[in-house]
mmCIF file of C-alpha atoms in Angstrom:
data_model
loop_
_atom_site.group_PDB
_atom_site.id
_atom_site.type_symbol
_atom_site.label_atom_id
_atom_site.label_comp_id
_atom_site.label_asym_id
_atom_site.label_seq_id
_atom_site.Cartn_x
_atom_site.Cartn_y
_atom_site.Cartn_z
ATOM 1 C CA UNK A 1 85.493 72.932 73.108
ATOM 2 C CA UNK A 2 86.206 71.319 69.704
ATOM 3 C CA UNK A 3 82.845 72.468 68.344
ATOM 4 C CA UNK A 4 83.430 76.013 69.632
ATOM 5 C CA UNK A 5 86.924 76.134 68.135
ATOM 6 C CA UNK A 6 85.651 75.056 64.710
ATOM 7 C CA UNK A 7 83.022 77.797 64.745
ATOM 8 C CA UNK A 8 85.587 80.440 65.677
ATOM 9 C CA UNK A 9 87.878 79.357 62.863
ATOM 10 C CA UNK A 10 85.082 79.981 60.374
ATOM 11 C CA UNK A 11 85.097 83.697 61.221
ATOM 12 C CA UNK A 12 87.509 86.286 59.766
ATOM 13 C CA UNK A 13 90.149 87.817 62.039
ATOM 14 C CA UNK A 14 88.361 91.174 62.120
ATOM 15 C CA UNK A 15 85.203 89.603 63.568
ATOM 16 C CA UNK A 16 87.181 87.554 66.070
ATOM 17 C CA UNK A 17 88.895 90.704 67.330
ATOM 18 C CA UNK A 18 85.534 92.386 67.857
ATOM 19 C CA UNK A 19 84.285 89.368 69.826
ATOM 20 C CA UNK A 20 87.423 88.980 71.926
ATOM 21 C CA UNK A 21 87.487 92.677 72.812
ATOM 22 C CA UNK A 22 84.157 92.164 74.595
ATOM 23 C CA UNK A 23 85.941 89.843 77.047
ATOM 24 C CA UNK A 24 88.620 90.774 79.526
ATOM 25 C CA UNK A 25 92.173 89.891 78.582
ATOM 26 C CA UNK A 26 92.570 87.179 81.215
ATOM 27 C CA UNK A 27 89.488 85.368 79.867
ATOM 28 C CA UNK A 28 90.832 85.569 76.322
ATOM 29 C CA UNK A 29 94.282 84.269 77.217
ATOM 30 C CA UNK A 30 93.109 81.499 79.550
ATOM 31 C CA UNK A 31 90.542 80.227 77.017
ATOM 32 C CA UNK A 32 92.408 80.515 73.709
ATOM 33 C CA UNK A 33 96.126 80.460 74.485
ATOM 34 C CA UNK A 34 97.783 77.675 72.421
ATOM 35 C CA UNK A 35 94.426 76.315 71.187
ATOM 36 C CA UNK A 36 95.642 76.490 67.594
ATOM 37 C CA UNK A 37 98.123 78.554 65.576
ATOM 38 C CA UNK A 38 95.624 81.035 64.192
ATOM 39 C CA UNK A 39 93.892 81.824 67.492
ATOM 40 C CA UNK A 40 97.228 81.867 69.268
ATOM 41 C CA UNK A 41 98.520 84.516 66.881
ATOM 42 C CA UNK A 42 95.451 86.675 67.531
ATOM 43 C CA UNK A 43 95.580 86.443 71.329
ATOM 44 C CA UNK A 44 99.290 87.319 71.259
ATOM 45 C CA UNK A 45 98.314 90.747 69.949
ATOM 46 C CA UNK A 46 99.193 93.625 72.288
ATOM 47 C CA UNK A 47 95.466 94.340 72.684
ATOM 48 C CA UNK A 48 95.230 91.240 74.885
ATOM 49 C CA UNK A 49 98.738 91.054 76.365
ATOM 50 C CA UNK A 50 99.769 94.590 77.320
ATOM 51 C CA UNK A 51 97.309 95.091 80.208
ATOM 52 C CA UNK A 52 96.519 92.178 82.555
ATOM 53 C CA UNK A 53 94.336 92.213 85.671
ATOM 54 C CA UNK A 54 95.277 89.015 87.491
ATOM 55 C CA UNK A 55 92.725 89.131 90.306
ATOM 56 C CA UNK A 56 89.009 88.714 90.939
ATOM 57 C CA UNK A 57 86.660 91.563 91.867
ATOM 58 C CA UNK A 58 83.738 90.762 94.157
ATOM 59 C CA UNK A 59 81.029 92.918 95.726
ATOM 60 C CA UNK A 60 82.007 95.670 98.197
ATOM 61 C CA UNK A 61 84.972 96.353 95.859
ATOM 62 C CA UNK A 62 86.879 93.471 97.486
ATOM 63 C CA UNK A 63 89.548 91.589 95.540
ATOM 64 C CA UNK A 64 90.798 88.010 95.628
ATOM 65 C CA UNK A 65 93.467 86.015 93.873
ATOM 66 C CA UNK A 66 92.688 83.936 90.808
ATOM 67 C CA UNK A 67 91.777 80.263 91.364
ATOM 68 C CA UNK A 68 94.933 78.166 91.838
ATOM 69 C CA UNK A 69 94.664 76.167 88.574
ATOM 70 C CA UNK A 70 94.294 79.370 86.557
ATOM 71 C CA UNK A 71 97.119 81.071 88.451
ATOM 72 C CA UNK A 72 99.363 78.024 87.919
ATOM 73 C CA UNK A 73 98.781 78.155 84.181
ATOM 74 C CA UNK A 74 99.539 81.856 83.927
ATOM 75 C CA UNK A 75 102.750 81.603 85.959
ATOM 76 C CA UNK A 76 104.098 78.474 84.282
ATOM 77 C CA UNK A 77 102.908 78.861 80.690
ATOM 78 C CA UNK A 78 101.280 82.138 79.654
ATOM 79 C CA UNK A 79 103.298 84.880 81.383
ATOM 80 C CA UNK A 80 106.751 83.522 80.425
ATOM 81 C CA UNK A 81 105.713 83.496 76.761
ATOM 82 C CA UNK A 82 104.205 87.009 76.617
ATOM 83 C CA UNK A 83 106.382 88.663 79.297
ATOM 84 C CA UNK A 84 108.007 91.126 76.879
ATOM 85 C CA UNK A 85 104.589 92.426 75.763
ATOM 86 C CA UNK A 86 103.221 93.210 79.226
ATOM 87 C CA UNK A 87 103.136 96.911 80.112
ATOM 88 C CA UNK A 88 100.608 97.002 82.968
ATOM 89 C CA UNK A 89 99.920 94.454 85.716
ATOM 90 C CA UNK A 90 97.114 94.711 88.284
ATOM 91 C CA UNK A 91 97.661 92.248 91.142
ATOM 92 C CA UNK A 92 96.514 91.427 94.647
ATOM 93 C CA UNK A 93 98.779 90.815 97.617
ATOM 94 C CA UNK A 94 98.526 87.022 98.038
ATOM 95 C CA UNK A 95 99.623 86.162 94.505
ATOM 96 C CA UNK A 96 101.693 89.219 93.519
ATOM 97 C CA UNK A 97 105.168 87.892 94.400
ATOM 98 C CA UNK A 98 104.543 84.624 92.610
ATOM 99 C CA UNK A 99 103.443 86.493 89.482
ATOM 100 C CA UNK A 100 106.252 89.053 89.600
ATOM 101 C CA UNK A 101 108.902 86.362 90.090
ATOM 102 C CA UNK A 102 107.498 83.918 87.510
ATOM 103 C CA UNK A 103 109.351 85.713 84.695
ATOM 104 C CA UNK A 104 111.016 89.015 83.850
ATOM 105 C CA UNK A 105 109.031 92.002 82.546
ATOM 106 C CA UNK A 106 111.364 94.198 80.498
ATOM 107 C CA UNK A 107 108.616 96.562 79.286
ATOM 108 C CA UNK A 108 106.478 96.769 82.424
ATOM 109 C CA UNK A 109 105.910 100.421 83.338
ATOM 110 C CA UNK A 110 102.575 100.252 85.204
ATOM 111 C CA UNK A 111 101.806 98.313 88.398
ATOM 112 C CA UNK A 112 98.719 98.101 90.612
ATOM 113 C CA UNK A 113 98.716 96.222 93.928
ATOM 114 C CA UNK A 114 95.427 95.721 95.778
ATOM 115 C CA UNK A 115 94.282 94.298 99.110
ATOM 116 C CA UNK A 116 97.675 94.598 100.774
ATOM 117 C CA UNK A 117 98.413 94.977 104.482
ATOM 118 C CA UNK A 118 100.748 97.659 105.796
ATOM 119 C CA UNK A 119 103.470 95.311 107.019
ATOM 120 C CA UNK A 120 103.488 93.529 103.669
ATOM 121 C CA UNK A 121 103.648 96.859 101.866
ATOM 122 C CA UNK A 122 106.595 97.949 104.010
ATOM 123 C CA UNK A 123 108.454 94.712 103.279
ATOM 124 C CA UNK A 124 107.949 95.124 99.535
ATOM 125 C CA UNK A 125 110.194 98.139 99.400
ATOM 126 C CA UNK A 126 113.015 96.403 101.244
ATOM 127 C CA UNK A 127 112.882 93.345 98.974
ATOM 128 C CA UNK A 128 115.711 94.082 96.573
ATOM 129 C CA UNK A 129 114.973 91.152 94.285
ATOM 130 C CA UNK A 130 111.394 92.220 93.575
ATOM 131 C CA UNK A 131 111.514 95.979 93.470
ATOM 132 C CA UNK A 132 114.739 97.896 93.999
ATOM 133 C CA UNK A 133 116.909 96.156 91.417
ATOM 134 C CA UNK A 134 114.311 95.115 88.858
ATOM 135 C CA UNK A 135 111.735 97.900 88.699
ATOM 136 C CA UNK A 136 113.538 100.921 90.129
ATOM 137 C CA UNK A 137 113.696 102.872 86.862
ATOM 138 C CA UNK A 138 110.897 101.062 85.009
ATOM 139 C CA UNK A 139 107.701 101.885 86.860
ATOM 140 C CA UNK A 140 106.018 105.079 85.666
ATOM 141 C CA UNK A 141 102.533 104.406 87.064
ATOM 142 C CA UNK A 142 101.782 102.845 90.469
ATOM 143 C CA UNK A 143 98.524 102.157 92.336
ATOM 144 C CA UNK A 144 98.482 100.693 95.847
ATOM 145 C CA UNK A 145 95.416 99.832 97.939
ATOM 146 C CA UNK A 146 96.132 99.167 101.618
ATOM 147 C CA UNK A 147 93.547 97.193 103.602
ATOM 148 C CA UNK A 148 94.076 96.764 107.329
ATOM 149 C CA UNK A 149 91.922 96.092 110.365
ATOM 150 C CA UNK A 150 93.815 98.899 112.049
ATOM 151 C CA UNK A 151 93.046 101.713 109.652
ATOM 152 C CA UNK A 152 94.585 104.570 111.602
ATOM 153 C CA UNK A 153 98.365 104.342 111.488
ATOM 154 C CA UNK A 154 99.416 107.423 109.520
ATOM 155 C CA UNK A 155 103.041 107.029 110.640
ATOM 156 C CA UNK A 156 103.287 103.725 108.738
ATOM 157 C CA UNK A 157 101.486 105.236 105.774
ATOM 158 C CA UNK A 158 103.985 108.086 105.453
ATOM 159 C CA UNK A 159 106.858 105.562 105.516
ATOM 160 C CA UNK A 160 105.240 103.545 102.713
ATOM 161 C CA UNK A 161 104.509 106.754 100.803
ATOM 162 C CA UNK A 162 108.138 107.865 101.149
ATOM 163 C CA UNK A 163 109.538 104.472 100.116
ATOM 164 C CA UNK A 164 107.481 104.503 96.929
ATOM 165 C CA UNK A 165 109.396 107.542 95.684
ATOM 166 C CA UNK A 166 112.732 106.161 96.853
ATOM 167 C CA UNK A 167 112.194 102.948 94.894
ATOM 168 C CA UNK A 168 110.392 104.197 91.784
ATOM 169 C CA UNK A 169 112.665 107.016 90.702
ATOM 170 C CA UNK A 170 110.869 107.780 87.413
ATOM 171 C CA UNK A 171 107.326 107.686 88.764
ATOM 172 C CA UNK A 172 104.857 109.900 86.875
ATOM 173 C CA UNK A 173 101.506 108.693 88.257
ATOM 174 C CA UNK A 174 100.682 107.580 91.824
ATOM 175 C CA UNK A 175 97.310 106.590 93.279
ATOM 176 C CA UNK A 176 97.888 105.989 96.979
ATOM 177 C CA UNK A 177 94.990 103.905 98.285
ATOM 178 C CA UNK A 178 92.031 104.484 95.947
ATOM 179 C CA UNK A 179 89.616 102.446 98.094
ATOM 180 C CA UNK A 180 87.019 103.919 100.456
ATOM 181 C CA UNK A 181 86.712 100.633 102.356
ATOM 182 C CA UNK A 182 89.447 101.580 104.806
ATOM 183 C CA UNK A 183 90.320 105.248 105.045
ATOM 184 C CA UNK A 184 94.105 105.178 104.706
ATOM 185 C CA UNK A 185 95.608 108.652 104.761
ATOM 186 C CA UNK A 186 98.985 110.257 105.296
ATOM 187 C CA UNK A 187 100.047 112.923 107.756
ATOM 188 C CA UNK A 188 103.334 114.805 107.772
ATOM 189 C CA UNK A 189 102.973 115.393 111.521
ATOM 190 C CA UNK A 190 104.461 111.954 112.159
ATOM 191 C CA UNK A 191 107.784 112.647 110.486
ATOM 192 C CA UNK A 192 109.695 115.367 108.687
ATOM 193 C CA UNK A 193 108.501 115.563 105.072
ATOM 194 C CA UNK A 194 111.566 114.422 103.135
ATOM 195 C CA UNK A 195 109.649 113.246 100.080
ATOM 196 C CA UNK A 196 110.402 114.774 96.701
ATOM 197 C CA UNK A 197 110.117 113.866 93.036
ATOM 198 C CA UNK A 198 111.081 115.700 89.878
ATOM 199 C CA UNK A 199 109.067 113.341 87.636
ATOM 200 C CA UNK A 200 105.633 112.984 89.296
ATOM 201 C CA UNK A 201 102.830 114.481 87.183
ATOM 202 C CA UNK A 202 99.619 113.093 88.744
ATOM 203 C CA UNK A 203 98.904 112.230 92.391
ATOM 204 C CA UNK A 204 95.829 110.740 94.101
ATOM 205 C CA UNK A 205 96.123 110.792 97.901
ATOM 206 C CA UNK A 206 94.181 111.164 101.152
ATOM 207 C CA UNK A 207 95.705 113.463 103.779
ATOM 208 C CA UNK A 208 94.858 114.161 107.409
ATOM 209 C CA UNK A 209 94.426 117.920 107.107
ATOM 210 C CA UNK A 210 94.703 120.942 104.852
ATOM 211 C CA UNK A 211 98.179 121.547 106.332
ATOM 212 C CA UNK A 212 99.324 118.253 104.813
ATOM 213 C CA UNK A 213 97.988 119.451 101.487
ATOM 214 C CA UNK A 214 100.217 122.524 101.749
ATOM 215 C CA UNK A 215 103.233 120.243 102.314
ATOM 216 C CA UNK A 216 102.447 118.490 99.026
ATOM 217 C CA UNK A 217 102.296 121.813 97.189
ATOM 218 C CA UNK A 218 105.458 123.408 98.597
ATOM 219 C CA UNK A 219 107.586 122.551 95.553
ATOM 220 C CA UNK A 220 108.760 119.033 96.403
ATOM 221 C CA UNK A 221 106.805 117.781 93.352
ATOM 222 C CA UNK A 222 107.900 120.475 90.955
ATOM 223 C CA UNK A 223 106.410 118.805 87.850
ATOM 224 C CA UNK A 224 103.040 117.970 89.434
ATOM 225 C CA UNK A 225 100.150 119.261 87.325
ATOM 226 C CA UNK A 226 97.179 117.159 88.550
ATOM 227 C CA UNK A 227 96.306 116.530 92.217
ATOM 228 C CA UNK A 228 93.294 114.513 93.416
ATOM 229 C CA UNK A 229 92.963 115.142 97.135
ATOM 230 C CA UNK A 230 90.727 113.788 99.894
ATOM 231 C CA UNK A 231 91.040 115.581 103.239
ATOM 232 C CA UNK A 232 90.022 113.699 106.382
ATOM 233 C CA UNK A 233 89.779 116.779 108.589
ATOM 234 C CA UNK A 234 88.713 120.250 107.496
ATOM 235 C CA UNK A 235 87.490 122.914 109.879
ATOM 236 C CA UNK A 236 84.627 125.290 109.222
ATOM 237 C CA UNK A 237 83.496 128.344 111.151
ATOM 238 C CA UNK A 238 79.914 127.645 110.186
ATOM 239 C CA UNK A 239 78.044 126.643 113.326
ATOM 240 C CA UNK A 240 74.890 125.757 111.408
ATOM 241 C CA UNK A 241 76.558 123.102 109.241
ATOM 242 C CA UNK A 242 74.054 120.283 108.694
ATOM 243 C CA UNK A 243 75.493 116.773 108.893
ATOM 244 C CA UNK A 244 73.101 113.909 108.160
ATOM 245 C CA UNK A 245 75.329 110.832 107.795
ATOM 246 C CA UNK A 246 75.904 108.250 110.518
ATOM 247 C CA UNK A 247 79.627 108.991 110.757
ATOM 248 C CA UNK A 248 78.830 112.642 111.623
ATOM 249 C CA UNK A 249 81.483 113.817 109.178
ATOM 250 C CA UNK A 250 81.175 116.712 106.788
ATOM 251 C CA UNK A 251 81.663 115.995 103.096
ATOM 252 C CA UNK A 252 82.094 118.161 100.047
ATOM 253 C CA UNK A 253 82.680 117.782 96.324
ATOM 254 C CA UNK A 254 85.183 120.110 94.698
ATOM 255 C CA UNK A 255 85.601 119.954 90.954
ATOM 256 C CA UNK A 256 86.692 122.155 88.090
ATOM 257 C CA UNK A 257 84.501 123.384 85.275
ATOM 258 C CA UNK A 258 84.407 122.160 82.635
ATOM 259 C CA UNK A 259 84.599 118.721 84.268
ATOM 260 C CA UNK A 260 86.817 116.591 82.020
ATOM 261 C CA UNK A 261 87.220 113.408 84.096
ATOM 262 C CA UNK A 262 85.582 110.222 82.826
ATOM 263 C CA UNK A 263 84.328 109.155 86.270
ATOM 264 C CA UNK A 264 82.279 110.674 89.099
ATOM 265 C CA UNK A 265 82.119 108.520 92.235
ATOM 266 C CA UNK A 266 80.059 108.408 95.466
ATOM 267 C CA UNK A 267 77.292 110.792 94.476
ATOM 268 C CA UNK A 268 74.697 111.383 97.198
ATOM 269 C CA UNK A 269 71.163 112.725 97.370
ATOM 270 C CA UNK A 270 72.503 116.259 97.750
ATOM 271 C CA UNK A 271 74.000 116.155 94.254
ATOM 272 C CA UNK A 272 72.960 119.481 92.672
ATOM 273 C CA UNK A 273 72.931 118.253 89.086
ATOM 274 C CA UNK A 274 74.638 119.781 86.079
ATOM 275 C CA UNK A 275 75.873 118.488 82.746
ATOM 276 C CA UNK A 276 78.929 116.214 82.643
ATOM 277 C CA UNK A 277 79.386 115.057 79.055
ATOM 278 C CA UNK A 278 82.818 113.485 79.617
ATOM 279 C CA UNK A 279 81.751 111.152 82.439
ATOM 280 C CA UNK A 280 81.317 107.467 81.564
ATOM 281 C CA UNK A 281 81.452 105.813 85.024
ATOM 282 C CA UNK A 282 79.247 106.838 87.958
ATOM 283 C CA UNK A 283 78.725 105.434 91.454
ATOM 284 C CA UNK A 284 75.914 106.380 93.841
ATOM 285 C CA UNK A 285 76.069 106.035 97.626
ATOM 286 C CA UNK A 286 73.901 107.270 100.482
ATOM 287 C CA UNK A 287 72.549 106.327 103.893
ATOM 288 C CA UNK A 288 69.180 107.780 102.899
ATOM 289 C CA UNK A 289 66.838 106.424 100.197
ATOM 290 C CA UNK A 290 67.124 107.420 96.551
ATOM 291 C CA UNK A 291 63.828 108.539 95.010
ATOM 292 C CA UNK A 292 62.851 108.067 91.382
ATOM 293 C CA UNK A 293 63.407 111.801 90.790
ATOM 294 C CA UNK A 294 67.046 111.355 91.828
ATOM 295 C CA UNK A 295 67.649 108.907 88.974
ATOM 296 C CA UNK A 296 66.050 111.355 86.550
ATOM 297 C CA UNK A 297 68.573 113.961 87.717
ATOM 298 C CA UNK A 298 71.458 111.492 87.375
ATOM 299 C CA UNK A 299 70.527 110.552 83.805
ATOM 300 C CA UNK A 300 70.199 114.199 82.769
ATOM 301 C CA UNK A 301 73.556 115.048 84.366
ATOM 302 C CA UNK A 302 75.426 112.092 82.826
ATOM 303 C CA UNK A 303 73.767 111.504 79.430
ATOM 304 C CA UNK A 304 76.677 109.396 78.084
ATOM 305 C CA UNK A 305 77.084 107.221 81.201
ATOM 306 C CA UNK A 306 78.165 103.638 80.411
ATOM 307 C CA UNK A 307 78.723 102.155 83.892
ATOM 308 C CA UNK A 308 76.634 102.731 87.013
ATOM 309 C CA UNK A 309 77.337 101.267 90.462
ATOM 310 C CA UNK A 310 74.840 101.741 93.279
ATOM 311 C CA UNK A 311 75.295 101.335 97.046
ATOM 312 C CA UNK A 312 72.192 101.934 99.162
ATOM 313 C CA UNK A 313 70.675 99.615 101.770
ATOM 314 C CA UNK A 314 67.664 101.832 102.503
ATOM 315 C CA UNK A 315 64.307 101.010 100.852
ATOM 316 C CA UNK A 316 62.688 103.605 98.650
ATOM 317 C CA UNK A 317 59.930 105.750 100.149
ATOM 318 C CA UNK A 318 56.597 106.377 98.430
ATOM 319 C CA UNK A 319 57.270 103.932 95.617
ATOM 320 C CA UNK A 320 53.697 104.065 94.387
ATOM 321 C CA UNK A 321 52.982 106.780 91.849
ATOM 322 C CA UNK A 322 50.746 109.519 93.219
ATOM 323 C CA UNK A 323 48.967 112.604 91.941
ATOM 324 C CA UNK A 324 50.854 115.730 92.973
ATOM 325 C CA UNK A 325 52.438 118.841 91.592
ATOM 326 C CA UNK A 326 55.473 116.645 90.819
ATOM 327 C CA UNK A 327 53.353 114.077 88.966
ATOM 328 C CA UNK A 328 55.364 114.438 85.764
ATOM 329 C CA UNK A 329 58.584 113.607 87.614
ATOM 330 C CA UNK A 330 57.015 110.524 89.178
ATOM 331 C CA UNK A 331 55.655 109.261 85.872
ATOM 332 C CA UNK A 332 58.789 109.907 83.816
ATOM 333 C CA UNK A 333 60.543 106.839 82.446
ATOM 334 C CA UNK A 334 64.312 107.192 82.728
ATOM 335 C CA UNK A 335 66.118 106.186 79.533
ATOM 336 C CA UNK A 336 69.757 105.067 79.600
ATOM 337 C CA UNK A 337 70.756 104.860 75.919
ATOM 338 C CA UNK A 338 74.461 104.213 76.584
ATOM 339 C CA UNK A 339 74.380 102.267 79.870
ATOM 340 C CA UNK A 340 75.980 98.832 79.360
ATOM 341 C CA UNK A 341 77.271 98.004 82.847
ATOM 342 C CA UNK A 342 74.938 98.043 85.867
ATOM 343 C CA UNK A 343 76.211 96.966 89.316
ATOM 344 C CA UNK A 344 73.425 96.452 91.872
ATOM 345 C CA UNK A 345 74.804 93.642 94.045
ATOM 346 C CA UNK A 346 75.211 95.759 97.208
ATOM 347 C CA UNK A 347 71.873 97.510 97.333
ATOM 348 C CA UNK A 348 68.287 97.161 98.550
ATOM 349 C CA UNK A 349 66.046 95.220 96.177
ATOM 350 C CA UNK A 350 63.918 98.348 95.614
ATOM 351 C CA UNK A 351 66.674 99.700 93.368
ATOM 352 C CA UNK A 352 66.782 96.498 91.344
ATOM 353 C CA UNK A 353 63.071 97.029 90.803
ATOM 354 C CA UNK A 354 63.764 100.679 89.906
ATOM 355 C CA UNK A 355 65.955 99.571 86.994
ATOM 356 C CA UNK A 356 63.958 96.541 85.834
ATOM 357 C CA UNK A 357 60.422 97.956 85.899
ATOM 358 C CA UNK A 358 59.520 99.126 82.400
ATOM 359 C CA UNK A 359 57.300 101.868 83.891
ATOM 360 C CA UNK A 360 60.357 103.460 85.515
ATOM 361 C CA UNK A 361 63.364 102.616 83.368
ATOM 362 C CA UNK A 362 64.211 101.898 79.757
ATOM 363 C CA UNK A 363 67.523 100.080 79.365
ATOM 364 C CA UNK A 364 69.451 99.663 76.148
ATOM 365 C CA UNK A 365 70.150 96.247 74.635
ATOM 366 C CA UNK A 366 73.315 94.420 75.687
ATOM 367 C CA UNK A 367 73.493 95.288 79.400
ATOM 368 C CA UNK A 368 75.843 93.570 81.862
ATOM 369 C CA UNK A 369 73.933 93.243 85.163
ATOM 370 C CA UNK A 370 75.505 92.276 88.493
ATOM 371 C CA UNK A 371 72.943 91.544 91.189
ATOM 372 C CA UNK A 372 72.154 89.463 94.276
ATOM 373 C CA UNK A 373 70.163 86.338 93.444
ATOM 374 C CA UNK A 374 67.648 86.492 96.315
ATOM 375 C CA UNK A 375 66.865 90.135 95.592
ATOM 376 C CA UNK A 376 66.509 89.439 91.873
ATOM 377 C CA UNK A 377 64.188 86.515 92.529
ATOM 378 C CA UNK A 378 62.041 88.662 94.831
ATOM 379 C CA UNK A 379 61.781 91.584 92.396
ATOM 380 C CA UNK A 380 60.894 89.368 89.417
ATOM 381 C CA UNK A 381 58.522 87.265 91.559
ATOM 382 C CA UNK A 382 60.357 84.052 90.912
ATOM 383 C CA UNK A 383 61.092 85.113 87.316
ATOM 384 C CA UNK A 384 57.436 85.328 86.304
ATOM 385 C CA UNK A 385 56.706 89.069 86.561
ATOM 386 C CA UNK A 386 55.707 90.700 83.273
ATOM 387 C CA UNK A 387 56.491 94.276 84.378
ATOM 388 C CA UNK A 388 60.211 93.495 84.694
ATOM 389 C CA UNK A 389 60.473 91.186 81.689
ATOM 390 C CA UNK A 390 61.219 93.774 78.972
ATOM 391 C CA UNK A 391 64.328 95.182 80.653
ATOM 392 C CA UNK A 392 65.434 91.712 81.746
ATOM 393 C CA UNK A 393 65.408 90.616 78.105
ATOM 394 C CA UNK A 394 67.897 93.385 77.334
ATOM 395 C CA UNK A 395 70.532 91.833 79.623
ATOM 396 C CA UNK A 396 73.190 89.891 77.714
ATOM 397 C CA UNK A 397 75.447 89.065 80.688
ATOM 398 C CA UNK A 398 74.054 88.368 84.152
ATOM 399 C CA UNK A 399 76.423 88.035 87.118
ATOM 400 C CA UNK A 400 74.658 86.611 90.167
ATOM 401 C CA UNK A 401 76.034 86.774 93.721
ATOM 402 C CA UNK A 402 74.911 84.626 96.633
ATOM 403 C CA UNK A 403 73.823 80.999 96.734
ATOM 404 C CA UNK A 404 71.432 79.939 94.006
ATOM 405 C CA UNK A 405 70.431 77.085 91.747
ATOM 406 C CA UNK A 406 70.103 77.516 88.021
ATOM 407 C CA UNK A 407 66.476 76.984 86.993
ATOM 408 C CA UNK A 408 64.558 76.972 83.735
ATOM 409 C CA UNK A 409 62.583 79.976 84.995
ATOM 410 C CA UNK A 410 65.819 81.952 85.400
ATOM 411 C CA UNK A 411 67.216 80.929 82.007
ATOM 412 C CA UNK A 412 63.950 81.629 80.194
ATOM 413 C CA UNK A 413 63.459 84.972 81.922
ATOM 414 C CA UNK A 414 66.960 86.152 80.959
ATOM 415 C CA UNK A 415 66.782 84.405 77.625
ATOM 416 C CA UNK A 416 69.514 86.465 75.946
ATOM 417 C CA UNK A 417 71.975 86.434 78.841
ATOM 418 C CA UNK A 418 75.060 84.418 79.697
ATOM 419 C CA UNK A 419 74.660 83.687 83.413
ATOM 420 C CA UNK A 420 77.676 83.575 85.705
ATOM 421 C CA UNK A 421 78.683 83.688 89.333
ATOM 422 C CA UNK A 422 82.072 84.131 91.041
ATOM 423 C CA UNK A 423 83.262 80.781 89.697
ATOM 424 C CA UNK A 424 82.492 81.486 86.043
ATOM 425 C CA UNK A 425 79.768 81.073 83.445
ATOM 426 C CA UNK A 426 77.039 78.534 84.077
#
């Protein structure tokens, strides 16, 4: 640590800022807080203190609390010193009360709470110390993700939804359960819709039916200008509607043109294509295999894509190139000139091969890759395969899930990469 600190002190502040911005704020603060006066001054900048995500993300979009020693340090030392600079906190349910009560947050106006059960969520809005007195007029942006084994209790959801507006009287942005892990939705059939807000501008919510959507648009949110809606039940008179997923549920994408959002999630094989120049984050999901041609379509549709997450457990069909009328499509190498974040930890190993084979994909330098160790080892043939070596050398951060031992083969194969797992860098 002394050697590292000396090297950092040799660099000008401008270069240090560029380096530190590549890390997340929690890493910067936990590593450099109170190391020395100069570094301490830099990490106290609002760039690193205004927005803190005090949780861990794992595969399947699951979240966990920070390790106890790290959480202890934040609550006892770091947060009390920078509390007046914090504007946004992203927390998970097990550690949220400890963090919120560790100090006061006079400038906090954004709050995200993840991995919370319904009963805990209900109790939050009756806890006067935590919410009603302290944050009633402060919070402008609120995100809540409810995870429960019993996913179908819309009566409890509508109570939580109502209490949010009763407690956060100046709320402008609400994302009510962004996760697809457990389909939490609200229904006004369970109680009279007494919710209203004269400040809300943007709302993300899942509802039970189109009728519930009409309740949201009847004037109770008279300043609302942006609504992101997922409807659980929608009826169609089409008797020939083709449904191919295991859940036997119809799905549709509705979007405006031009599409100005910076993300496009859960794209399936039936994606028609198009051109989405504003999109930077994309996720792909299907119960049927993705072919190489599908990735060609994705790259053409999202030419400026920076982050790609893929969920697909089905192996690819017809992986071998073959002579056909679509031969050009099969032989095309997909280039991702802006892709810097590639999440493949919850997918069949065929798709890891799709992105690492230099005959299929050309990655840019400086890619963060998250992947399962056993699948990676299989695809690279114990880190000796030449056909996947070029793209592997372009990875500068490798996050590995699953049990594994660090080997010289792994380090040499990903020679430019910092290798980490859930517990940190290795």
